Tab-separated table of N, CA and C in Angstrom:
chain	number	residue	atom	x	y	z
B	1	MET	N	-19.870	0.967	-2.825
B	1	MET	CA	-19.132	1.919	-3.614
B	1	MET	C	-18.419	1.167	-4.734
B	2	THR	N	-18.351	1.767	-5.888
B	2	THR	CA	-17.716	1.109	-7.023
B	2	THR	C	-16.480	1.855	-7.492
B	3	GLY	N	-15.564	1.122	-8.102
B	3	GLY	CA	-14.285	1.629	-8.583
B	3	GLY	C	-13.232	0.576	-8.320
B	4	ALA	N	-12.058	0.716	-8.900
B	4	ALA	CA	-10.991	-0.279	-8.722
B	4	ALA	C	-10.369	-0.169	-7.330
B	5	PHE	N	-10.110	-1.336	-6.717
B	5	PHE	CA	-9.489	-1.402	-5.395
B	5	PHE	C	-8.589	-2.630	-5.368
B	6	GLN	N	-7.336	-2.450	-4.914
B	6	GLN	CA	-6.370	-3.549	-4.886
B	6	GLN	C	-5.376	-3.314	-3.753
B	7	LEU	N	-4.852	-4.393	-3.197
B	7	LEU	CA	-3.817	-4.320	-2.163
B	7	LEU	C	-2.537	-4.961	-2.694
B	8	ALA	N	-1.398	-4.525	-2.146
B	8	ALA	CA	-0.112	-5.081	-2.569
B	8	ALA	C	0.860	-5.120	-1.397
B	9	VAL	N	1.851	-5.994	-1.505
B	9	VAL	CA	2.978	-6.052	-0.579
B	9	VAL	C	4.176	-5.496	-1.343
B	10	LEU	N	4.873	-4.531	-0.745
B	10	LEU	CA	6.022	-3.908	-1.393
B	10	LEU	C	7.279	-4.118	-0.569
B	11	LEU	N	8.387	-4.297	-1.252
B	11	LEU	CA	9.709	-4.409	-0.634
B	11	LEU	C	10.480	-3.136	-0.941
B	12	PRO	N	10.856	-2.328	0.072
B	12	PRO	CA	11.644	-1.123	-0.198
B	12	PRO	C	12.996	-1.477	-0.810
B	13	LEU	N	13.350	-0.773	-1.886
B	13	LEU	CA	14.656	-0.943	-2.529
B	13	LEU	C	15.609	0.171	-2.117
B	14	THR	N	15.074	1.388	-2.036
B	14	THR	CA	15.829	2.567	-1.580
B	14	THR	C	14.885	3.369	-0.692
B	15	THR	N	15.311	4.544	-0.261
B	15	THR	CA	14.420	5.391	0.527
B	15	THR	C	13.325	6.006	-0.338
B	16	ASP	N	13.436	5.898	-1.683
B	16	ASP	CA	12.456	6.508	-2.585
B	16	ASP	C	11.719	5.526	-3.488
B	17	THR	N	12.065	4.238	-3.447
B	17	THR	CA	11.405	3.279	-4.334
B	17	THR	C	11.154	1.959	-3.611
B	18	SER	N	10.086	1.297	-4.030
B	18	SER	CA	9.749	-0.037	-3.515
B	18	SER	C	9.291	-0.893	-4.681
B	19	GLN	N	9.497	-2.203	-4.552
B	19	GLN	CA	9.099	-3.138	-5.597
B	19	GLN	C	7.888	-3.943	-5.135
B	20	VAL	N	6.916	-4.104	-6.035
B	20	VAL	CA	5.729	-4.902	-5.741
B	20	VAL	C	6.121	-6.377	-5.762
B	21	ILE	N	5.884	-7.084	-4.637
B	21	ILE	CA	6.230	-8.511	-4.571
B	21	ILE	C	5.012	-9.401	-4.354
B	22	GLY	N	3.861	-8.811	-4.104
B	22	GLY	CA	2.633	-9.582	-3.931
B	22	GLY	C	1.431	-8.702	-4.191
B	23	VAL	N	0.381	-9.261	-4.806
B	23	VAL	CA	-0.818	-8.486	-5.113
B	23	VAL	C	-2.079	-9.305	-4.856
B	24	THR	N	-3.167	-8.596	-4.616
B	24	THR	CA	-4.488	-9.211	-4.595
B	24	THR	C	-5.124	-8.958	-5.956
B	25	ALA	N	-6.215	-9.633	-6.223
B	25	ALA	CA	-6.980	-9.335	-7.433
B	25	ALA	C	-7.592	-7.938	-7.286
B	26	VAL	N	-7.857	-7.290	-8.392
B	26	VAL	CA	-8.550	-6.003	-8.382
B	26	VAL	C	-10.042	-6.290	-8.211
B	27	VAL	N	-10.665	-5.604	-7.265
B	27	VAL	CA	-12.113	-5.710	-7.109
B	27	VAL	C	-12.743	-4.404	-7.574
B	28	ASP	N	-14.002	-4.473	-7.999
B	28	ASP	CA	-14.633	-3.268	-8.539
B	28	ASP	C	-15.680	-2.655	-7.624
B	29	SER	N	-15.764	-3.178	-6.409
B	29	SER	CA	-16.643	-2.551	-5.422
B	29	SER	C	-16.184	-2.960	-4.021
B	30	ILE	N	-16.410	-2.068	-3.078
B	30	ILE	CA	-16.092	-2.358	-1.680
B	30	ILE	C	-17.283	-1.949	-0.825
B	31	ALA	N	-17.348	-2.511	0.371
B	31	ALA	CA	-18.419	-2.198	1.312
B	31	ALA	C	-17.813	-1.594	2.572
B	32	ASP	N	-18.642	-0.962	3.373
B	32	ASP	CA	-18.181	-0.451	4.664
B	32	ASP	C	-17.758	-1.610	5.541
B	33	GLY	N	-16.828	-1.358	6.446
B	33	GLY	CA	-16.423	-2.356	7.420
B	33	GLY	C	-15.162	-3.094	7.042
B	34	LEU	N	-14.850	-4.125	7.805
B	34	LEU	CA	-13.645	-4.918	7.630
B	34	LEU	C	-13.781	-5.829	6.419
B	35	MET	N	-12.765	-5.837	5.563
B	35	MET	CA	-12.780	-6.682	4.372
B	35	MET	C	-11.505	-7.512	4.335
B	36	THR	N	-11.569	-8.687	3.707
B	36	THR	CA	-10.423	-9.579	3.576
B	36	THR	C	-10.123	-9.777	2.096
B	37	PHE	N	-8.843	-9.633	1.713
B	37	PHE	CA	-8.398	-9.837	0.336
B	37	PHE	C	-7.241	-10.823	0.358
B	38	ARG	N	-7.296	-11.845	-0.470
B	38	ARG	CA	-6.224	-12.839	-0.537
B	38	ARG	C	-5.221	-12.460	-1.623
B	39	LEU	N	-3.934	-12.714	-1.330
B	39	LEU	CA	-2.912	-12.532	-2.357
B	39	LEU	C	-3.144	-13.546	-3.476
B	40	ILE	N	-2.836	-13.162	-4.702
B	40	ILE	CA	-2.989	-14.073	-5.840
B	40	ILE	C	-2.040	-15.257	-5.693
B	41	SER	N	-0.803	-14.993	-5.253
B	41	SER	CA	0.198	-16.036	-5.010
B	41	SER	C	0.836	-15.790	-3.650
B	42	PRO	N	1.246	-16.846	-2.939
B	42	PRO	CA	1.907	-16.657	-1.636
B	42	PRO	C	3.209	-15.861	-1.767
B	43	VAL	N	3.537	-15.139	-0.718
B	43	VAL	CA	4.786	-14.364	-0.660
B	43	VAL	C	5.533	-14.786	0.600
B	44	THR	N	6.797	-15.170	0.451
B	44	THR	CA	7.626	-15.519	1.600
B	44	THR	C	8.366	-14.265	2.042
B	45	LEU	N	8.198	-13.906	3.306
B	45	LEU	CA	8.827	-12.705	3.846
B	45	LEU	C	10.033	-13.095	4.689
B	46	ALA	N	11.121	-12.338	4.536
B	46	ALA	CA	12.329	-12.564	5.332
B	46	ALA	C	12.170	-11.867	6.682
B	47	ALA	N	12.597	-12.503	7.733
B	47	ALA	CA	12.416	-11.981	9.091
B	47	ALA	C	13.111	-10.642	9.311
B	48	ALA	N	14.227	-10.401	8.657
B	48	ALA	CA	15.006	-9.193	8.916
B	48	ALA	C	14.726	-8.072	7.918
B	49	SER	N	13.676	-8.180	7.126
B	49	SER	CA	13.384	-7.162	6.106
B	49	SER	C	12.190	-6.304	6.514
B	50	ILE	N	12.100	-5.138	5.899
B	50	ILE	CA	10.974	-4.222	6.074
B	50	ILE	C	10.081	-4.366	4.845
B	51	TYR	N	8.775	-4.360	5.048
B	51	TYR	CA	7.822	-4.444	3.949
B	51	TYR	C	6.752	-3.375	4.134
B	52	HIS	N	6.090	-3.011	3.047
B	52	HIS	CA	4.962	-2.085	3.095
B	52	HIS	C	3.721	-2.796	2.588
B	53	PHE	N	2.574	-2.433	3.132
B	53	PHE	CA	1.295	-2.775	2.528
B	53	PHE	C	0.844	-1.524	1.782
B	54	ALA	N	0.336	-1.684	0.582
B	54	ALA	CA	-0.095	-0.541	-0.215
B	54	ALA	C	-1.513	-0.762	-0.719
B	55	VAL	N	-2.233	0.335	-0.890
B	55	VAL	CA	-3.611	0.315	-1.372
B	55	VAL	C	-3.676	1.072	-2.688
B	56	TYR	N	-4.312	0.461	-3.694
B	56	TYR	CA	-4.653	1.154	-4.938
B	56	TYR	C	-6.148	1.374	-4.908
B	57	ASN	N	-6.590	2.620	-5.101
B	57	ASN	CA	-7.989	2.944	-4.897
B	57	ASN	C	-8.435	4.025	-5.877
B	58	THR	N	-9.454	3.734	-6.704
B	58	THR	CA	-10.025	4.745	-7.595
B	58	THR	C	-11.496	4.995	-7.254
B	59	ILE	N	-11.889	4.641	-6.039
B	59	ILE	CA	-13.280	4.800	-5.638
B	59	ILE	C	-13.471	6.230	-5.141
B	60	ASN	N	-14.164	7.016	-5.933
B	60	ASN	CA	-14.338	8.434	-5.667
B	60	ASN	C	-15.054	8.658	-4.341
B	61	GLY	N	-14.467	9.467	-3.494
B	61	GLY	CA	-15.086	9.815	-2.217
B	61	GLY	C	-14.928	8.779	-1.123
B	62	SER	N	-14.186	7.705	-1.380
B	62	SER	CA	-14.024	6.690	-0.341
B	62	SER	C	-12.988	7.132	0.684
B	63	GLU	N	-13.074	6.569	1.865
B	63	GLU	CA	-12.113	6.842	2.924
B	63	GLU	C	-11.630	5.520	3.488
B	64	ILE	N	-10.344	5.418	3.745
B	64	ILE	CA	-9.761	4.209	4.314
B	64	ILE	C	-9.433	4.507	5.763
B	65	GLY	N	-9.969	3.708	6.677
B	65	GLY	CA	-9.725	3.917	8.102
B	65	GLY	C	-8.243	3.818	8.420
B	66	GLY	N	-7.807	4.594	9.373
B	66	GLY	CA	-6.400	4.568	9.746
B	66	GLY	C	-6.172	5.292	11.051
B	67	ARG	N	-4.912	5.514	11.335
B	67	ARG	CA	-4.556	6.253	12.538
B	67	ARG	C	-3.365	7.132	12.223
B	68	LEU	N	-3.210	8.203	12.977
B	68	LEU	CA	-2.076	9.090	12.785
B	68	LEU	C	-0.814	8.393	13.254
B	69	THR	N	0.215	8.443	12.420
B	69	THR	CA	1.459	7.762	12.735
B	69	THR	C	2.563	8.368	11.881
B	70	GLY	N	3.769	7.954	12.066
B	70	GLY	CA	4.861	8.422	11.224
B	70	GLY	C	5.279	9.834	11.551
B	71	LEU	N	6.021	10.397	10.633
B	71	LEU	CA	6.574	11.731	10.801
B	71	LEU	C	6.051	12.655	9.713
B	72	GLY	N	5.979	13.913	10.000
B	72	GLY	CA	5.553	14.887	9.010
B	72	GLY	C	6.684	15.360	8.118
B	73	THR	N	7.899	14.875	8.366
B	73	THR	CA	9.056	15.304	7.582
B	73	THR	C	9.765	14.093	6.988
B	74	THR	N	10.597	14.338	6.011
B	74	THR	CA	11.348	13.281	5.344
B	74	THR	C	12.565	12.887	6.172
B	75	ILE	N	12.820	11.571	6.240
B	75	ILE	CA	14.018	11.080	6.917
B	75	ILE	C	14.705	10.075	6.003
B	76	ASP	N	15.941	9.723	6.289
B	76	ASP	CA	16.701	8.798	5.458
B	76	ASP	C	16.426	7.351	5.822
B	77	ALA	N	15.215	6.922	5.600
B	77	ALA	CA	14.811	5.537	5.822
B	77	ALA	C	13.585	5.288	4.957
B	78	PRO	N	13.262	4.031	4.665
B	78	PRO	CA	12.045	3.776	3.911
B	78	PRO	C	10.846	4.383	4.636
B	79	PRO	N	9.928	5.010	3.917
B	79	PRO	CA	8.820	5.721	4.542
B	79	PRO	C	7.800	4.789	5.184
B	80	ILE	N	7.175	5.266	6.241
B	80	ILE	CA	6.050	4.558	6.844
B	80	ILE	C	4.806	4.818	6.001
B	81	ASN	N	4.615	6.049	5.601
B	81	ASN	CA	3.456	6.457	4.814
B	81	ASN	C	3.931	7.114	3.530
B	82	PHE	N	3.281	6.786	2.432
B	82	PHE	CA	3.637	7.398	1.156
B	82	PHE	C	2.427	7.355	0.245
B	83	ARG	N	2.492	8.117	-0.829
B	83	ARG	CA	1.476	8.012	-1.870
B	83	ARG	C	2.152	8.146	-3.223
B	84	SER	N	1.602	7.463	-4.200
B	84	SER	CA	2.035	7.566	-5.589
B	84	SER	C	0.794	7.825	-6.410
B	85	GLN	N	0.872	8.783	-7.293
B	85	GLN	CA	-0.281	9.129	-8.102
B	85	GLN	C	-0.117	8.611	-9.525
B	86	ASN	N	-1.238	8.544	-10.234
B	86	ASN	CA	-1.288	8.144	-11.645
B	86	ASN	C	-0.856	6.704	-11.879
B	87	LEU	N	-1.111	5.824	-10.924
B	87	LEU	CA	-0.882	4.393	-11.123
B	87	LEU	C	-2.108	3.790	-11.791
B	88	SER	N	-1.928	2.652	-12.457
B	88	SER	CA	-3.076	1.955	-13.046
B	88	SER	C	-3.364	0.661	-12.294
B	89	GLY	N	-2.762	0.496	-11.125
B	89	GLY	CA	-2.894	-0.718	-10.330
B	89	GLY	C	-1.511	-1.254	-10.019
B	90	PHE	N	-1.454	-2.424	-9.403
B	90	PHE	CA	-0.187	-3.042	-9.032
B	90	PHE	C	0.037	-4.307	-9.854
B	91	THR	N	1.276	-4.511	-10.287
B	91	THR	CA	1.694	-5.737	-10.961
B	91	THR	C	2.996	-6.180	-10.323
B	92	ILE	N	3.151	-7.480	-10.094
B	92	ILE	CA	4.389	-7.996	-9.496
B	92	ILE	C	5.584	-7.522	-10.319
B	93	GLY	N	6.593	-6.996	-9.630
B	93	GLY	CA	7.792	-6.498	-10.282
B	93	GLY	C	7.793	-4.997	-10.501
B	94	ASP	N	6.620	-4.346	-10.437
B	94	ASP	CA	6.557	-2.889	-10.598
B	94	ASP	C	7.444	-2.202	-9.563
B	95	ILE	N	8.058	-1.105	-9.949
B	95	ILE	CA	8.810	-0.245	-9.033
B	95	ILE	C	7.940	0.982	-8.769
B	96	ILE	N	7.616	1.214	-7.505
B	96	ILE	CA	6.728	2.303	-7.100
B	96	ILE	C	7.550	3.413	-6.464
B	97	ASN	N	7.285	4.654	-6.876
B	97	ASN	CA	7.941	5.817	-6.290
B	97	ASN	C	7.300	6.091	-4.931
B	98	THR	N	8.093	6.056	-3.875
B	98	THR	CA	7.598	6.299	-2.518
B	98	THR	C	8.195	7.577	-1.929
B	99	SER	N	8.618	8.495	-2.796
B	99	SER	CA	9.292	9.696	-2.296
B	99	SER	C	8.340	10.690	-1.645
B	100	ASP	N	7.036	10.647	-1.946
B	100	ASP	CA	6.071	11.547	-1.318
B	100	ASP	C	5.628	10.917	-0.008
B	101	GLU	N	6.357	11.228	1.058
B	101	GLU	CA	6.107	10.572	2.333
B	101	GLU	C	5.679	11.529	3.424
B	102	SER	N	4.955	12.565	3.060
B	102	SER	CA	4.528	13.525	4.070
B	102	SER	C	3.191	13.168	4.715
B	103	LEU	N	2.538	12.117	4.235
B	103	LEU	CA	1.247	11.733	4.809
B	103	LEU	C	1.449	11.061	6.155
B	104	GLN	N	0.600	11.370	7.098
B	104	GLN	CA	0.733	10.805	8.438
B	104	GLN	C	-0.352	9.797	8.780
B	105	LEU	N	-1.293	9.523	7.871
B	105	LEU	CA	-2.357	8.563	8.152
B	105	LEU	C	-1.958	7.193	7.645
B	106	SER	N	-1.804	6.222	8.548
B	106	SER	CA	-1.508	4.844	8.169
B	106	SER	C	-2.799	4.059	8.112
B	107	PRO	N	-3.108	3.461	6.964
B	107	PRO	CA	-4.340	2.668	6.867
B	107	PRO	C	-4.296	1.481	7.818
B	108	TRP	N	-5.467	1.037	8.222
B	108	TRP	CA	-5.582	-0.165	9.051
B	108	TRP	C	-5.519	-1.372	8.124
B	109	ILE	N	-4.313	-1.834	7.859
B	109	ILE	CA	-4.098	-2.993	6.995
B	109	ILE	C	-3.246	-3.978	7.776
B	110	ALA	N	-3.628	-5.237	7.744
B	110	ALA	CA	-2.864	-6.255	8.454
B	110	ALA	C	-2.693	-7.469	7.544
B	111	GLY	N	-1.564	-8.140	7.664
B	111	GLY	CA	-1.314	-9.351	6.904
B	111	GLY	C	-1.322	-10.559	7.817
B	112	PHE	N	-1.844	-11.660	7.319
B	112	PHE	CA	-1.825	-12.895	8.099
B	112	PHE	C	-1.695	-14.085	7.182
Protein backbone atom coordinates (compact mmCIF):
# COMPACT_ATOMS: atom_id res chain seq x y z
CA MET A 1 0.00 0.00 0.00
CA THR A 2 1.28 3.47 -0.79
CA GLY A 3 0.89 6.82 0.95
CA ALA A 4 2.66 8.73 3.74
CA PHE A 5 3.19 6.89 7.04
CA GLN A 6 5.10 8.15 10.10
CA LEU A 7 5.33 7.46 13.84
CA ALA A 8 6.01 9.94 16.64
CA VAL A 9 6.53 10.13 20.40
CA LEU A 10 4.43 12.83 22.07
CA LEU A 11 4.66 14.41 25.52
CA PRO A 12 1.27 15.57 26.91
CA LEU A 13 1.35 19.25 27.90
CA THR A 14 -2.31 19.57 28.95
CA THR A 15 -5.38 17.35 28.72
CA ASP A 16 -5.91 18.74 25.18
CA THR A 17 -2.41 19.15 23.71
CA SER A 18 0.80 17.16 23.30
CA GLN A 19 4.21 18.09 21.94
CA VAL A 20 6.11 15.99 19.39
CA ILE A 21 9.46 15.00 20.94
CA GLY A 22 10.56 12.21 18.59
CA VAL A 23 9.80 11.17 15.01
CA THR A 24 10.57 8.47 12.48
CA ALA A 25 11.24 9.19 8.84
CA VAL A 26 8.16 9.34 6.60
CA VAL A 27 7.81 6.21 4.48
CA ASP A 28 5.72 6.07 1.32
CA SER A 29 4.60 2.47 1.48
CA ILE A 30 3.80 -0.13 4.10
CA ALA A 31 3.25 -3.89 4.00
CA ASP A 32 0.99 -6.21 5.96
CA GLY A 33 2.36 -7.53 9.23
CA LEU A 34 4.75 -6.28 11.89
CA MET A 35 6.97 -3.36 10.87
CA THR A 36 9.87 -1.61 12.64
CA PHE A 37 10.56 2.15 12.37
CA ARG A 38 13.57 3.84 13.96
CA LEU A 39 13.43 7.31 15.48
CA ILE A 40 15.51 9.85 13.55
CA SER A 41 17.19 10.92 16.83
CA PRO A 42 17.20 9.22 20.27
CA VAL A 43 14.67 10.43 22.85
CA THR A 44 15.34 10.24 26.59
CA LEU A 45 12.17 9.48 28.52
CA ALA A 46 11.66 10.43 32.17
CA ALA A 47 10.48 7.58 34.39
CA ALA A 48 7.66 9.57 36.00
CA SER A 49 6.16 11.02 32.79
CA ILE A 50 3.36 9.89 30.48
CA TYR A 51 4.04 9.64 26.74
CA HIS A 52 1.96 8.84 23.66
CA PHE A 53 2.87 7.00 20.49
CA ALA A 54 1.15 8.56 17.48
CA VAL A 55 0.63 7.44 13.89
CA TYR A 56 0.41 9.71 10.84
CA ASN A 57 -1.24 7.85 7.98
CA THR A 58 -2.51 8.94 4.54
CA ILE A 59 -2.75 5.43 3.10
CA ASN A 60 -6.29 5.19 1.78
CA GLY A 61 -8.17 2.16 3.05
CA SER A 62 -5.42 0.99 5.40
CA GLU A 63 -6.17 -0.42 8.84
CA ILE A 64 -3.88 -0.37 11.86
CA GLY A 65 -4.19 -3.37 14.17
CA GLY A 66 -5.22 -2.59 17.71
CA ARG A 67 -7.40 -3.51 20.62
CA LEU A 68 -10.34 -1.92 22.38
CA THR A 69 -9.15 0.12 25.33
CA GLY A 70 -9.70 3.44 27.06
CA LEU A 71 -12.96 5.15 27.76
CA GLY A 72 -15.75 6.27 25.49
CA THR A 73 -16.07 9.56 27.38
CA THR A 74 -13.81 12.51 28.13
CA ILE A 75 -11.99 12.65 31.47
CA ASP A 76 -9.61 15.18 33.03
CA ALA A 77 -6.38 13.42 32.15
CA PRO A 78 -4.23 13.07 29.04
CA PRO A 79 -6.12 10.83 26.60
CA ILE A 80 -5.24 7.22 25.90
CA ASN A 81 -6.69 7.45 22.40
CA PHE A 82 -7.04 10.55 20.26
CA ARG A 83 -7.08 11.70 16.67
CA SER A 84 -6.08 14.93 14.97
CA GLN A 85 -7.13 15.68 11.44
CA ASN A 86 -5.56 17.77 8.67
CA LEU A 87 -1.95 17.21 9.77
CA SER A 88 0.84 17.15 7.19
CA GLY A 89 3.04 14.84 9.29
CA PHE A 90 5.02 15.21 12.50
CA THR A 91 7.91 17.59 13.20
CA ILE A 92 9.81 17.83 16.50
CA GLY A 93 8.32 20.66 18.55
CA ASP A 94 4.86 20.54 16.92
CA ILE A 95 1.92 20.93 19.31
CA ILE A 96 -0.82 18.41 18.47
CA ASN A 97 -4.47 18.87 19.48
CA THR A 98 -5.53 15.73 21.37
CA SER A 99 -8.98 16.93 22.43
CA ASP A 100 -10.84 14.40 20.21
CA GLU A 101 -10.45 11.44 22.52
CA SER A 102 -13.58 9.42 21.92
CA LEU A 103 -11.80 6.67 19.97
CA GLN A 104 -11.45 3.39 21.83
CA LEU A 105 -9.07 1.52 19.48
CA SER A 106 -5.44 1.64 20.63
CA PRO A 107 -2.97 0.73 17.88
CA TRP A 108 -0.48 -2.04 18.55
CA ILE A 109 2.58 0.19 18.87
CA ALA A 110 5.52 -0.56 21.13
CA GLY A 111 8.76 1.28 21.83
CA PHE A 112 12.09 -0.34 22.58
